[in-house]
Every structure is written in C-alpha cells, then in structure tokens.
mmCIF file of C-alpha atoms in Angstrom:
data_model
loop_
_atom_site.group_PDB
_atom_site.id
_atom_site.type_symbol
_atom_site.label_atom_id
_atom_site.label_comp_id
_atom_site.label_asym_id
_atom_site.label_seq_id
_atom_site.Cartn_x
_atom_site.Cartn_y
_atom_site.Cartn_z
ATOM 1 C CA UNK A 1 0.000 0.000 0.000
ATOM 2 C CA UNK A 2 1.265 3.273 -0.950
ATOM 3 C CA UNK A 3 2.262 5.376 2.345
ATOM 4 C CA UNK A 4 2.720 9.147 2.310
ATOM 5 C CA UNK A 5 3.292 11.337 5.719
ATOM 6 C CA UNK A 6 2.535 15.038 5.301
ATOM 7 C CA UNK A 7 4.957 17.392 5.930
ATOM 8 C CA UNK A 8 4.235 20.532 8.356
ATOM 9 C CA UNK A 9 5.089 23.293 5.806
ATOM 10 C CA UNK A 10 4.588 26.928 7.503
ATOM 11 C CA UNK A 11 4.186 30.156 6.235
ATOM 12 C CA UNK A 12 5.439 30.154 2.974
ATOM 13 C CA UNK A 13 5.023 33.020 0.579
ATOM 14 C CA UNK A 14 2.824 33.149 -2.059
ATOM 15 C CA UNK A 15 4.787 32.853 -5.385
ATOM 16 C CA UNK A 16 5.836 35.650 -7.464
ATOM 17 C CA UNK A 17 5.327 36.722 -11.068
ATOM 18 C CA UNK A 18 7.607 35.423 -13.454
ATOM 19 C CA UNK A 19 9.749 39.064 -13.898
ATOM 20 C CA UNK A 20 9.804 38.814 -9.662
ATOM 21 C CA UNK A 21 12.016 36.057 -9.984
ATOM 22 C CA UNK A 22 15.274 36.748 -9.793
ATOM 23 C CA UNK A 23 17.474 34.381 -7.749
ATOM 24 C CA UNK A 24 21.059 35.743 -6.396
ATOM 25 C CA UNK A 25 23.360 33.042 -8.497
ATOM 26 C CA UNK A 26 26.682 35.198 -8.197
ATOM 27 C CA UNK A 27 28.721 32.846 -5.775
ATOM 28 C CA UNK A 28 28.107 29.059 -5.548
ATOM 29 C CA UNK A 29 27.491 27.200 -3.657
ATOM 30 C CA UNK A 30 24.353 29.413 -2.355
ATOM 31 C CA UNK A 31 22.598 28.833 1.333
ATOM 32 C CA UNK A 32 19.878 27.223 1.176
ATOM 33 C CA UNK A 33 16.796 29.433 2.716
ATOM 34 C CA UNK A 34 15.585 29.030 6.012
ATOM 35 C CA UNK A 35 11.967 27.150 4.553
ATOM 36 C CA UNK A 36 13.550 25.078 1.958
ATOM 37 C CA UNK A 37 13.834 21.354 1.979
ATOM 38 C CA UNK A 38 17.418 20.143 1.567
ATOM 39 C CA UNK A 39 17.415 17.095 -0.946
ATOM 40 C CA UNK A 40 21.207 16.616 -0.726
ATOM 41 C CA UNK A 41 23.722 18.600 1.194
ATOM 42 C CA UNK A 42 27.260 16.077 0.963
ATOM 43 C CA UNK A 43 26.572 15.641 4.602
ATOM 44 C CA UNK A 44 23.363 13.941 5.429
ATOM 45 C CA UNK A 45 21.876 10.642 3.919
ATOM 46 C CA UNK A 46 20.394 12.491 0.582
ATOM 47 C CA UNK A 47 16.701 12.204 -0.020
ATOM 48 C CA UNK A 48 16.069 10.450 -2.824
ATOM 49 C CA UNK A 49 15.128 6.693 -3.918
ATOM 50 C CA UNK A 50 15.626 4.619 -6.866
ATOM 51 C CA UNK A 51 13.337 4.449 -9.712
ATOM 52 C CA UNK A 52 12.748 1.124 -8.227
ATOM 53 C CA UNK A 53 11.686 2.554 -4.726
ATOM 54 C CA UNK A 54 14.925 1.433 -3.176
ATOM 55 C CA UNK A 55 17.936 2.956 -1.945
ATOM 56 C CA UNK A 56 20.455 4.774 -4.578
ATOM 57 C CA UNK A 57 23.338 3.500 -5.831
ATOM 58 C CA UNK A 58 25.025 6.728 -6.967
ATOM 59 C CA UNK A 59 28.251 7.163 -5.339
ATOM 60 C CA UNK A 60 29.143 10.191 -3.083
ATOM 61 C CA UNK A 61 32.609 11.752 -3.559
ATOM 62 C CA UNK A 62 34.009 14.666 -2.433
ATOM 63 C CA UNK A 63 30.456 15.823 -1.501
ATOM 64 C CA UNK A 64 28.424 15.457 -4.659
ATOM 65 C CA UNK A 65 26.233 13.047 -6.171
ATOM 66 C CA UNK A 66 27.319 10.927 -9.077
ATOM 67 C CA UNK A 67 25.461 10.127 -12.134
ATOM 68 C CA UNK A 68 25.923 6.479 -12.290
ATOM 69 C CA UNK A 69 24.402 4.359 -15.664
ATOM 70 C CA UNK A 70 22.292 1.857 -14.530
ATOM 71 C CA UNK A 71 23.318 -2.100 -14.530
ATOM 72 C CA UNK A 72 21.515 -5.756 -14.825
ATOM 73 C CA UNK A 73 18.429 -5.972 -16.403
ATOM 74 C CA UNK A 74 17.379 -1.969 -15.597
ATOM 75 C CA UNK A 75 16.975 -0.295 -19.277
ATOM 76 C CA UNK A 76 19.835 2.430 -19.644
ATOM 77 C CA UNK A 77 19.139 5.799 -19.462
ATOM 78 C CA UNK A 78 17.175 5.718 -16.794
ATOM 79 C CA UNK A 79 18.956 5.258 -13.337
ATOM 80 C CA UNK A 80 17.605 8.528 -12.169
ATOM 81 C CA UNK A 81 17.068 9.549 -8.974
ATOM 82 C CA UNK A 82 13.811 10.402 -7.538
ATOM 83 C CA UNK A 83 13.191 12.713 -4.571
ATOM 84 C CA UNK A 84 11.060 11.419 -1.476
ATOM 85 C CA UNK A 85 9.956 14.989 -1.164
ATOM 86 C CA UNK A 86 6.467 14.976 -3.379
ATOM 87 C CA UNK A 87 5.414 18.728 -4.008
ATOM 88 C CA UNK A 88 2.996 20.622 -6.535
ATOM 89 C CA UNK A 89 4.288 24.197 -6.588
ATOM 90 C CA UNK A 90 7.901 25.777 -6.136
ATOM 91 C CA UNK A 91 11.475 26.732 -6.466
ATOM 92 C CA UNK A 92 13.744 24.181 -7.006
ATOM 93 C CA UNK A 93 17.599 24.721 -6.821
ATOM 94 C CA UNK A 94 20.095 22.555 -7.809
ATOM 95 C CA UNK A 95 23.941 23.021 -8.729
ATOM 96 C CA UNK A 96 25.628 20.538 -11.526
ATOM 97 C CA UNK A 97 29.441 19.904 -12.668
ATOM 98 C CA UNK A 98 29.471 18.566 -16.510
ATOM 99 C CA UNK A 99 32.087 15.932 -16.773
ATOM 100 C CA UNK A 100 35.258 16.683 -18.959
ATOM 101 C CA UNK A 101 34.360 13.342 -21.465
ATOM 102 C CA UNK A 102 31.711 12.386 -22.795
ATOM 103 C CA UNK A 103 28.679 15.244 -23.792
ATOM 104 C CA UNK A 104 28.057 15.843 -20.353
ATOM 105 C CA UNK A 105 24.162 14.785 -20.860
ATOM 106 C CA UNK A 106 21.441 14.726 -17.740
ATOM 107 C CA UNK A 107 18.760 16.616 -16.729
ATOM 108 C CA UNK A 108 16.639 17.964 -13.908
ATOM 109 C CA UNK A 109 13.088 16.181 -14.629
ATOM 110 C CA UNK A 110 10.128 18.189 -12.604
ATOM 111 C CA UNK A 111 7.524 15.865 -11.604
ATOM 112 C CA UNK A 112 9.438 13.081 -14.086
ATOM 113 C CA UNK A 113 7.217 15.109 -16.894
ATOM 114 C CA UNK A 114 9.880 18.220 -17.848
ATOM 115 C CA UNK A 115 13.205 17.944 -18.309
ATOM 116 C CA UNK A 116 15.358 20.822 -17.619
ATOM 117 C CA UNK A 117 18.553 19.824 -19.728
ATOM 118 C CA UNK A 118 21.700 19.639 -18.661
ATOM 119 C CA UNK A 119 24.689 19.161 -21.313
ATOM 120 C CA UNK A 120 27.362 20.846 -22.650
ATOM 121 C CA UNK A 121 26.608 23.490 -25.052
ATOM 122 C CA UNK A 122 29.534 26.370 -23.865
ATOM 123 C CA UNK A 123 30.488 28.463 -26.491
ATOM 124 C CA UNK A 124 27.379 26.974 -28.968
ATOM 125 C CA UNK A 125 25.744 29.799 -31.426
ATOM 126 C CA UNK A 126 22.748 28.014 -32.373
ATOM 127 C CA UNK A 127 20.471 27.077 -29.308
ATOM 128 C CA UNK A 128 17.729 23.997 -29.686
ATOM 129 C CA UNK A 129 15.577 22.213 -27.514
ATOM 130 C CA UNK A 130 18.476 19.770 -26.751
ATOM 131 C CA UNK A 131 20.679 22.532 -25.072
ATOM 132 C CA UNK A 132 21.901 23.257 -21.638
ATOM 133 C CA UNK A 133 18.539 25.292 -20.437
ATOM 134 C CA UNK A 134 15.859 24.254 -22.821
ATOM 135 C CA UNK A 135 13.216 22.476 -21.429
ATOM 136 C CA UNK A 136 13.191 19.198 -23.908
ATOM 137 C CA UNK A 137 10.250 18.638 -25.831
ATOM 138 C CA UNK A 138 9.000 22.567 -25.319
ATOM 139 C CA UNK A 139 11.260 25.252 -25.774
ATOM 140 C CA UNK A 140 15.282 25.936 -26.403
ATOM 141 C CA UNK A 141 16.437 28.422 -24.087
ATOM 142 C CA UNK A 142 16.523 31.997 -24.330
ATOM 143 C CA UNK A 143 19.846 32.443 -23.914
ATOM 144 C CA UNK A 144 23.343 30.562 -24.260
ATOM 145 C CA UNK A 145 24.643 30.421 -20.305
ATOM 146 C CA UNK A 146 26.302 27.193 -20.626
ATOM 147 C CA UNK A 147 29.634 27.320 -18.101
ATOM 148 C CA UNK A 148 32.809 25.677 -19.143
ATOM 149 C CA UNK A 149 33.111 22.133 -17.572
ATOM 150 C CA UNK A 150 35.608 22.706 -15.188
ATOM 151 C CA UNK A 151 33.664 25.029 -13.298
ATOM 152 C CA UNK A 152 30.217 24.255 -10.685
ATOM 153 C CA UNK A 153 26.920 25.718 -12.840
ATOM 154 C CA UNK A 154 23.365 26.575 -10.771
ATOM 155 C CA UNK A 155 19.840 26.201 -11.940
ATOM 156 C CA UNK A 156 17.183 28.004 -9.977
ATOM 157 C CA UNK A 157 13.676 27.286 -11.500
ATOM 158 C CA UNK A 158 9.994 28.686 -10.166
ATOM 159 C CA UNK A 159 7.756 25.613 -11.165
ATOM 160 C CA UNK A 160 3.947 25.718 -11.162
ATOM 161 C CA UNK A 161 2.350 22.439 -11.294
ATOM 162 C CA UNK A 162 -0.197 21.877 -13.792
ATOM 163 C CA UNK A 163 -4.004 21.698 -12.350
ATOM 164 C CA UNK A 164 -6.443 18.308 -13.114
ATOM 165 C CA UNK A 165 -9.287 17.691 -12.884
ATOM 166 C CA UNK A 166 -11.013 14.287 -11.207
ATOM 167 C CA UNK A 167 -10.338 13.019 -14.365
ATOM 168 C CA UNK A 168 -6.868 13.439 -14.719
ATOM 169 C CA UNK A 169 -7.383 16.276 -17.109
ATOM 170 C CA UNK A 170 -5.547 19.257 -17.563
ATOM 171 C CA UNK A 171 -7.489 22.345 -16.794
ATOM 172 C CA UNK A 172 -4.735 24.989 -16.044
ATOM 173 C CA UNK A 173 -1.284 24.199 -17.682
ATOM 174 C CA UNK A 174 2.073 24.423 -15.712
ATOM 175 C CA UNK A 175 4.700 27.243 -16.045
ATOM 176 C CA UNK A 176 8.505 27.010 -15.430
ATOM 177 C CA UNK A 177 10.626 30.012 -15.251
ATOM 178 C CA UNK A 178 14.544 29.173 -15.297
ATOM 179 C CA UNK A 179 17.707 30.787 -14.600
ATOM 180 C CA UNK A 180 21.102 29.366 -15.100
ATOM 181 C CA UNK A 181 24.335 30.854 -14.269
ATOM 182 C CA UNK A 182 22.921 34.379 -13.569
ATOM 183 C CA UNK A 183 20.931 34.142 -17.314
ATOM 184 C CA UNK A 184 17.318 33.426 -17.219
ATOM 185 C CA UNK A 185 16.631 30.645 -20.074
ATOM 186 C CA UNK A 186 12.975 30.387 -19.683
ATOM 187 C CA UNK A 187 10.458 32.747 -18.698
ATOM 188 C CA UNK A 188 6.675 31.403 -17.765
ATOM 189 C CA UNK A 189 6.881 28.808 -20.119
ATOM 190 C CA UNK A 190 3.310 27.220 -19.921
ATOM 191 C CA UNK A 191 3.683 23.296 -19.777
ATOM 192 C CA UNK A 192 0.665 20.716 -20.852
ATOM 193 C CA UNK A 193 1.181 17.012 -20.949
ATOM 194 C CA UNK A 194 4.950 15.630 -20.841
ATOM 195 C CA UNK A 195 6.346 15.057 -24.486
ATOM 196 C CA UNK A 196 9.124 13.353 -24.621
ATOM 197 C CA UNK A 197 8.556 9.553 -25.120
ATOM 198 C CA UNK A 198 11.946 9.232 -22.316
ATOM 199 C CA UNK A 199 10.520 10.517 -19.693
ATOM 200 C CA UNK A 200 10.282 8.476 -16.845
ATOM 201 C CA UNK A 201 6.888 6.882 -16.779
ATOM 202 C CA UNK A 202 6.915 5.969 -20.264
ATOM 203 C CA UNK A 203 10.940 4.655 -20.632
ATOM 204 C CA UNK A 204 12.242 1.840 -17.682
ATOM 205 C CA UNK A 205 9.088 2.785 -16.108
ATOM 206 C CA UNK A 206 8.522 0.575 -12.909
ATOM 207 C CA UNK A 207 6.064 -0.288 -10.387
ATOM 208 C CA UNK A 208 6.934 2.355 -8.060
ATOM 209 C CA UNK A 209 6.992 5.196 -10.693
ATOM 210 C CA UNK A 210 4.170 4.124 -12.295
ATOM 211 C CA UNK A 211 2.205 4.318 -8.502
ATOM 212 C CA UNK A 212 3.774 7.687 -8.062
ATOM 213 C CA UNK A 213 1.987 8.767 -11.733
ATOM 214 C CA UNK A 214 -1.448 7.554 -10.762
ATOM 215 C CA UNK A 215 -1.212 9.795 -7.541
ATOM 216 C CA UNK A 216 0.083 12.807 -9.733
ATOM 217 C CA UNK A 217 -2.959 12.661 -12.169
ATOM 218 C CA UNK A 218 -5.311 13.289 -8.643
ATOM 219 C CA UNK A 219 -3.156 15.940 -6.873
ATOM 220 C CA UNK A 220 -0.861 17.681 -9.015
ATOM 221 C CA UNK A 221 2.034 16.746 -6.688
ATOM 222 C CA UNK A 222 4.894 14.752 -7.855
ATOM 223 C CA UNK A 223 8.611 14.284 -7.425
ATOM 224 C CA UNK A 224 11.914 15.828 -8.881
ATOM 225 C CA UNK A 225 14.015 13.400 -10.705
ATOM 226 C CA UNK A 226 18.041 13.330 -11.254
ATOM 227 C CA UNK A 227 18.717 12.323 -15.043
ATOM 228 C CA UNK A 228 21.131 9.645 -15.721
ATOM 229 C CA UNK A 229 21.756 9.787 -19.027
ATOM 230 C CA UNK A 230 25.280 7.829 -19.449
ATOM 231 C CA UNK A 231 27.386 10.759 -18.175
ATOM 232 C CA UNK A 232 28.589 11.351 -14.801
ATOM 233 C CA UNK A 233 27.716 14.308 -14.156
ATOM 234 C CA UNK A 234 27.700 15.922 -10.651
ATOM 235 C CA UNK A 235 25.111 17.179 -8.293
ATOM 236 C CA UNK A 236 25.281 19.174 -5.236
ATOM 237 C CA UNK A 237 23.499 21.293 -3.024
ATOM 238 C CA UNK A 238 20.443 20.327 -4.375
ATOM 239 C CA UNK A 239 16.683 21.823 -2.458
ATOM 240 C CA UNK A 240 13.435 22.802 -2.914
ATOM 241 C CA UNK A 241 10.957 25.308 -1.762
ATOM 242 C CA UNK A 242 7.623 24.740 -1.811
ATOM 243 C CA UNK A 243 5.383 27.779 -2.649
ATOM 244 C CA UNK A 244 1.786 25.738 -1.229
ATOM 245 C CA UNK A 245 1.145 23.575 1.558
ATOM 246 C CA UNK A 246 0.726 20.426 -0.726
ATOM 247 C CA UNK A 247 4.266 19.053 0.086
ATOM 248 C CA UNK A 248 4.595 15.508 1.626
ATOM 249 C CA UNK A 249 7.277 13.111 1.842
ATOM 250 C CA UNK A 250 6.650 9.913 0.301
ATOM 251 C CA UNK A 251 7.426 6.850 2.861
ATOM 252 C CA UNK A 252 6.102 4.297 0.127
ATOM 253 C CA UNK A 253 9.550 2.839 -1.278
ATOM 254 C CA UNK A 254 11.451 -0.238 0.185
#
C-alpha cells in the first residue's frame, strides 16, 4: 500500500510573477533558505530513492552526487534519482558539474514530466531544444549560459504544477521560469502534458513510478528526478521550496 506522511510546511510566501524572480546566483554554492527542503547537502543521507523505490546506488565523492548508468536488467538511461519529497508548486535549486568526457548529458526532470537539460553546449551559437537550459520537448532556451566544464553551474527554477481535474485532465497548464548561471533561459513557459517519449513513466518505467503517476494525475504533486543519461555528471546542493502547503514526503519505497 502506498504510504505518504505530510509534511508541516509553515508560512510560505505566495509565489511571485515570473519578472519577480530573480534568484542571487553570483557565488556558488548558495545557502539554502531558512523554509527550503534540503534534498542533498554532501553531509546527510540524501533524499532520494531509486526508480525502483529502493535505496540509490550513486556514489558520493568529495560531496556530490554521481550520475551512475544503470546495470543488470534496468533499461539504460534511466537510473535517475527520484526525490522522497512529493510537491505541486515551487522553487527548485540545484547546482551541476558537466564531466570533462563524454557530452556531459542529464537533466533535472520536474515531476518526471519536464526535463530541464543539462549538457554541454559552452560556447554553442545556435540554441535547440536539446541545449543546456531548454526544457526538452517545449522550448530551447533563451539564452546561451552554458559554463565551461571545469567550473560548478546553478539552476534556480519557479515551477507551477499543472491543475487536473477528477479526471486526470488538464485544466490549467504548468509554467517554469529558469535561470542558469545568472541568465534566465525560460520565462513562464506554460507546460501541458509531458512530451518526450523518455521521460520516466513511459521509458524503464517501474512499479513504483508508475504508482507515483497515478497519484500525480489526482493531486498535481509529484517528485523531482536526477537524469542519468550515461554521463557522470555531478550534483550538489540540491533543495526545494515549496510555494503551497501540498508538500509531503513519500514513505512508500522499500
């Protein structure tokens, strides 16, 4: 049976228009606010699952997360990491290192439905929706602010869940507005159903995402998911802040 325990979220703000949005990304890595939830800090035990509901197997080193391809029988391309934090609205923060081989491919994937890319595109003229902050399947960014590789890059998006009805309908559509290394890259893009035939519930899906899915068509609440996409790229000092009081943290894995 699935399990959830609500978290007591207090007093947050309500969120800002898209032009309010401005996040401080000048030096990395940046505090954490005093209402966000810390995913992963290099310290404590980070909180995130498997995509089979069971503890991670991405190593830790030097205090970041490593994008790890997936072995056995799990398809490839899809040993992501899912958050135990479940949340419909809010900011999401999350710095990345791009490897120095291979294309430096992953992603940030909101609710496992929109991908945030990450990959190397430094120094690239013309931007598509397969570039370093487009969101895949919806919109190349607005600007190139792709870092080198050798140096820690920051995302700081303001994500607004799509509404549905008891149905499962869409009857609002989502909006993400992004900012990447002090460049915003999308600005209240509206979001409808997920496109891209990768993303997590349709490719390697499993029991326990496919659960998590049925839930998210009757609340609008979901996860944030950690892209493995055969690089090893680097996470760190990766949080959330949840703009409602619809955040929970999901107890239902093994």
């Amino acid at each position: 049976m699935m399990r959830a325990i609500a978290l007591s979220l207090i007093g947050f703000a309500l969120p800002l228009a898209a032009e309010e949005f401005h996040p401080d990304q000048s030096q990395l890595p940046v505090e954490p606010p005093a209402d966000a939830i810390v995913l992963f800090d290099g310290e404590s035990e980070p909180k995130f699952r498997s995509t089979q509901g069971s503890a991670i197997n991405w190593p830790i080193e030097n205090g970041s997360l490593v994008s790890t391809v997936s072995q056995g029988e799990q398809a490839v391309r899809s040993n992501h990491l899912v958050s135990t934090l479940h949340f419909r609205d809010a900011d999401l923060h999350v710095e990345f290192l791009i490897p120095e081989g291979g294309t430096g491919n992953s992603g940030i994937y909101i609710h496992g439905n929109y991908e945030v890319q990450i990959i190397d595109s430094h120094g690239k003229q013309e931007l598509s929706q397969q570039d370093a902050g487009s969101v895949y399947g919806f919109s190349k960014p607005l600007a190139n602010a792709c870092g080198p590789r050798d140096q820690w890059q920051v995302y700081d998006i303001r994500y607004r869940a799509p509404r549905r009805d008891d149905q499962g309908k869409i009857t609002k559509e989502g909006s993400i507005t992004a900012w990447l290394n002090g460049q915003q890259v999308q600005r209240d893009l509206q979001l409808g159903e997920p496109r891209s035939s990768y993303h997590p519930y349709r490719y390697g899906a499993t029991p326990y995402l496919k659960a998590i899915w049925e839930r998210q068509l009757k609340s609008s609440t979901g996860p944030v998911f950690l892209q493995d996409h055969d690089n090893a790229v680097r996470f760190r000092n990766v949080w959330v802040r949840p703009l409602d009081d619809k955040a929970f943290i999901d107890t239902s894995g093994s």
